[in-house]
mmCIF file of C-alpha atoms and ligand atoms in Angstrom:
data_model
loop_
_atom_site.group_PDB
_atom_site.id
_atom_site.type_symbol
_atom_site.label_atom_id
_atom_site.label_comp_id
_atom_site.label_asym_id
_atom_site.label_seq_id
_atom_site.Cartn_x
_atom_site.Cartn_y
_atom_site.Cartn_z
ATOM 1 C CA UNK A 1 221.883 11.558 -4.277
ATOM 2 C CA UNK A 2 219.857 13.544 -6.771
ATOM 3 C CA UNK A 3 218.265 16.844 -5.747
ATOM 4 C CA UNK A 4 216.162 18.933 -8.093
ATOM 5 C CA UNK A 5 213.646 21.737 -7.634
ATOM 6 C CA UNK A 6 210.471 22.030 -9.674
ATOM 7 C CA UNK A 7 211.289 25.676 -10.449
ATOM 8 C CA UNK A 8 214.565 24.656 -12.086
ATOM 9 C CA UNK A 9 212.850 22.039 -14.295
ATOM 10 C CA UNK A 10 209.979 24.228 -15.493
ATOM 11 C CA UNK A 11 210.313 25.709 -18.977
ATOM 12 C CA UNK A 12 213.267 23.471 -19.796
ATOM 13 C CA UNK A 13 213.326 20.382 -22.045
ATOM 14 C CA UNK A 14 211.890 18.471 -19.045
ATOM 15 C CA UNK A 15 208.655 20.465 -19.372
ATOM 16 C CA UNK A 16 206.237 19.124 -22.014
ATOM 17 C CA UNK A 17 203.078 21.005 -22.855
ATOM 18 C CA UNK A 18 199.839 20.143 -24.648
ATOM 19 C CA UNK A 19 196.462 21.835 -25.048
ATOM 20 C CA UNK A 20 194.893 20.083 -22.027
ATOM 21 C CA UNK A 21 197.859 19.368 -19.720
ATOM 22 C CA UNK A 22 201.516 20.014 -19.094
ATOM 23 C CA UNK A 23 204.074 17.902 -17.297
ATOM 24 C CA UNK A 24 207.434 18.514 -15.683
ATOM 25 C CA UNK A 25 209.470 15.308 -15.958
ATOM 26 C CA UNK A 26 211.649 15.762 -12.874
ATOM 27 C CA UNK A 27 213.194 12.278 -12.857
ATOM 28 C CA UNK A 28 213.750 10.133 -15.956
ATOM 29 C CA UNK A 29 215.312 6.863 -17.086
ATOM 30 C CA UNK A 30 218.794 8.372 -17.246
ATOM 31 C CA UNK A 31 218.677 8.680 -13.436
ATOM 32 C CA UNK A 32 218.767 4.838 -13.356
ATOM 33 C CA UNK A 33 216.232 4.323 -10.567
ATOM 34 C CA UNK A 34 213.768 2.101 -12.451
ATOM 35 C CA UNK A 35 210.923 4.642 -12.320
ATOM 36 C CA UNK A 36 210.305 8.218 -13.379
ATOM 37 C CA UNK A 37 208.642 11.060 -11.471
ATOM 38 C CA UNK A 38 206.506 13.810 -12.954
ATOM 39 C CA UNK A 39 204.511 16.812 -11.788
ATOM 40 C CA UNK A 40 201.602 16.991 -14.210
ATOM 41 C CA UNK A 41 198.942 19.690 -14.367
ATOM 42 C CA UNK A 42 195.589 18.765 -15.889
ATOM 43 C CA UNK A 43 193.905 21.966 -16.994
ATOM 44 C CA UNK A 44 190.495 22.945 -15.610
ATOM 45 C CA UNK A 45 187.702 21.912 -17.958
ATOM 46 C CA UNK A 46 190.037 19.927 -20.237
ATOM 47 C CA UNK A 47 189.644 16.308 -21.334
ATOM 48 C CA UNK A 48 192.447 13.918 -22.291
ATOM 49 C CA UNK A 49 192.161 10.273 -23.383
ATOM 50 C CA UNK A 50 195.154 8.182 -22.345
ATOM 51 C CA UNK A 51 196.198 4.544 -22.595
ATOM 52 C CA UNK A 52 199.562 3.635 -21.086
ATOM 53 C CA UNK A 53 199.563 0.153 -22.542
ATOM 54 C CA UNK A 54 203.292 -0.274 -21.920
ATOM 55 C CA UNK A 55 203.612 1.343 -18.495
ATOM 56 C CA UNK A 56 202.260 1.170 -14.944
ATOM 57 C CA UNK A 57 201.497 4.531 -13.344
ATOM 58 C CA UNK A 58 200.574 5.896 -9.902
ATOM 59 C CA UNK A 59 199.069 9.371 -9.728
ATOM 60 C CA UNK A 60 198.514 11.412 -6.540
ATOM 61 C CA UNK A 61 196.476 14.620 -6.634
ATOM 62 C CA UNK A 62 198.209 17.433 -4.758
ATOM 63 C CA UNK A 63 195.636 20.135 -5.492
ATOM 64 C CA UNK A 64 192.647 20.950 -7.670
ATOM 65 C CA UNK A 65 189.774 18.727 -8.728
ATOM 66 C CA UNK A 66 188.520 16.629 -11.606
ATOM 67 C CA UNK A 67 187.648 13.039 -12.453
ATOM 68 C CA UNK A 68 188.901 9.917 -14.177
ATOM 69 C CA UNK A 69 186.737 7.574 -16.269
ATOM 70 C CA UNK A 70 187.932 4.052 -17.016
ATOM 71 C CA UNK A 71 186.824 3.331 -20.561
ATOM 72 C CA UNK A 72 186.444 -0.448 -20.396
ATOM 73 C CA UNK A 73 183.723 -0.265 -17.713
ATOM 74 C CA UNK A 74 182.545 3.365 -17.899
ATOM 75 C CA UNK A 75 183.191 3.986 -14.182
ATOM 76 C CA UNK A 76 183.847 7.584 -13.141
ATOM 77 C CA UNK A 77 185.906 8.410 -10.050
ATOM 78 C CA UNK A 78 186.122 11.928 -8.600
ATOM 79 C CA UNK A 79 189.618 13.264 -7.934
ATOM 80 C CA UNK A 80 190.404 15.793 -5.196
ATOM 81 C CA UNK A 81 193.538 16.674 -3.256
ATOM 82 C CA UNK A 82 194.643 13.445 -1.564
ATOM 83 C CA UNK A 83 193.279 11.019 -4.184
ATOM 84 C CA UNK A 84 195.665 8.348 -5.483
ATOM 85 C CA UNK A 85 194.829 6.318 -8.572
ATOM 86 C CA UNK A 86 196.966 3.457 -9.793
ATOM 87 C CA UNK A 87 196.766 2.290 -13.421
ATOM 88 C CA UNK A 88 197.778 -1.266 -12.541
ATOM 89 C CA UNK A 89 195.833 -2.850 -15.430
ATOM 90 C CA UNK A 90 197.034 -0.542 -18.217
ATOM 91 C CA UNK A 91 193.544 0.926 -17.990
ATOM 92 C CA UNK A 92 192.355 3.063 -20.904
ATOM 93 C CA UNK A 93 191.027 6.243 -19.342
ATOM 94 C CA UNK A 94 189.856 9.814 -19.762
ATOM 95 C CA UNK A 95 191.114 12.506 -17.387
ATOM 96 C CA UNK A 96 188.848 15.512 -16.964
ATOM 97 C CA UNK A 97 189.893 18.692 -15.262
ATOM 98 C CA UNK A 98 187.253 20.175 -12.971
ATOM 99 C CA UNK A 99 186.774 23.746 -11.787
ATOM 100 C CA UNK A 100 190.469 24.194 -10.998
ATOM 101 C CA UNK A 101 193.680 22.864 -12.536
ATOM 102 C CA UNK A 102 194.665 19.497 -11.021
ATOM 103 C CA UNK A 103 198.290 19.204 -9.953
ATOM 104 C CA UNK A 104 199.385 15.561 -9.863
ATOM 105 C CA UNK A 105 202.542 13.761 -8.728
ATOM 106 C CA UNK A 106 203.048 10.788 -11.082
ATOM 107 C CA UNK A 107 205.384 7.777 -11.036
ATOM 108 C CA UNK A 108 205.981 5.518 -14.064
ATOM 109 C CA UNK A 109 207.390 1.999 -14.257
ATOM 110 C CA UNK A 110 209.312 1.586 -16.488
ATOM 111 C CA UNK A 111 210.655 5.132 -16.403
ATOM 112 C CA UNK A 112 209.966 7.521 -19.238
ATOM 113 C CA UNK A 113 213.044 8.694 -21.105
ATOM 114 C CA UNK A 114 211.703 12.211 -21.604
ATOM 115 C CA UNK A 115 211.325 11.975 -25.378
ATOM 116 C CA UNK A 116 207.859 10.384 -25.360
ATOM 117 C CA UNK A 117 204.894 11.915 -27.080
ATOM 118 C CA UNK A 118 201.425 10.384 -26.892
ATOM 119 C CA UNK A 119 200.762 8.191 -29.936
ATOM 120 C CA UNK A 120 197.355 7.733 -31.542
ATOM 121 C CA UNK A 121 196.278 5.467 -28.647
ATOM 122 C CA UNK A 122 197.406 7.963 -26.002
ATOM 123 C CA UNK A 123 200.269 5.574 -25.207
ATOM 124 C CA UNK A 124 204.030 5.827 -25.017
ATOM 125 C CA UNK A 125 206.427 3.443 -26.702
ATOM 126 C CA UNK A 126 208.522 1.209 -24.491
ATOM 127 C CA UNK A 127 212.308 1.190 -24.509
ATOM 128 C CA UNK A 128 213.009 -0.427 -21.132
ATOM 129 C CA UNK A 129 211.115 -3.420 -19.692
ATOM 130 C CA UNK A 130 208.462 -3.305 -16.986
ATOM 131 C CA UNK A 131 209.946 -4.283 -13.616
ATOM 132 C CA UNK A 132 206.725 -5.838 -12.352
ATOM 133 C CA UNK A 133 203.757 -6.636 -14.506
ATOM 134 C CA UNK A 134 200.184 -6.450 -13.293
ATOM 135 C CA UNK A 135 198.589 -9.921 -13.192
HETATM 136 C C1 9YT B 201 198.441 12.436 -15.175
HETATM 137 C C2 9YT B 201 199.387 11.674 -16.051
HETATM 138 O O1 9YT B 201 199.039 10.695 -16.687
HETATM 139 N N1 9YT B 201 200.647 12.121 -16.072
HETATM 140 C C3 9YT B 201 201.600 11.433 -16.851
HETATM 141 C C4 9YT B 201 202.821 12.168 -17.200
HETATM 142 C C5 9YT B 201 202.674 13.074 -18.365
HETATM 143 N N2 9YT B 201 201.646 12.687 -19.277
HETATM 144 C C6 9YT B 201 204.036 13.165 -19.052
HETATM 145 O O2 9YT B 201 205.022 13.508 -18.409
HETATM 146 O O3 9YT B 201 204.076 12.902 -20.264
#
């Protein structure tokens, strides 16, 4: 079994930071589970364009508020504590923080390895295959 505490992962090499969000990558590909697990904070008032063209992702909002816009159809969905969104179509999207930081629990398939940075598309390169591909 693997047991980790968020406090012990913060401000280590598991903790990646950008101008509009930060993310604690608590579980990665080297744990050999087939998915990774992240606690990501989207900063209030910030805007981030993302396209995970190589990954599927589920995101659950623990606290805070904001919205997600899917870029192919222009739809905007509010996010509050309790909202789950699933990027099952590799959806290009914009995340916007609202009046408070949004704290999100995120799962990736395939797992991130922890070395990813967003490329010019807002995507991460792939070094292990998807386990199940969206149809
Ligand atoms: C909200 C979201 O897309 N989180 C993804 C994880 C984060 N961008 C990371 O760990 O790189």
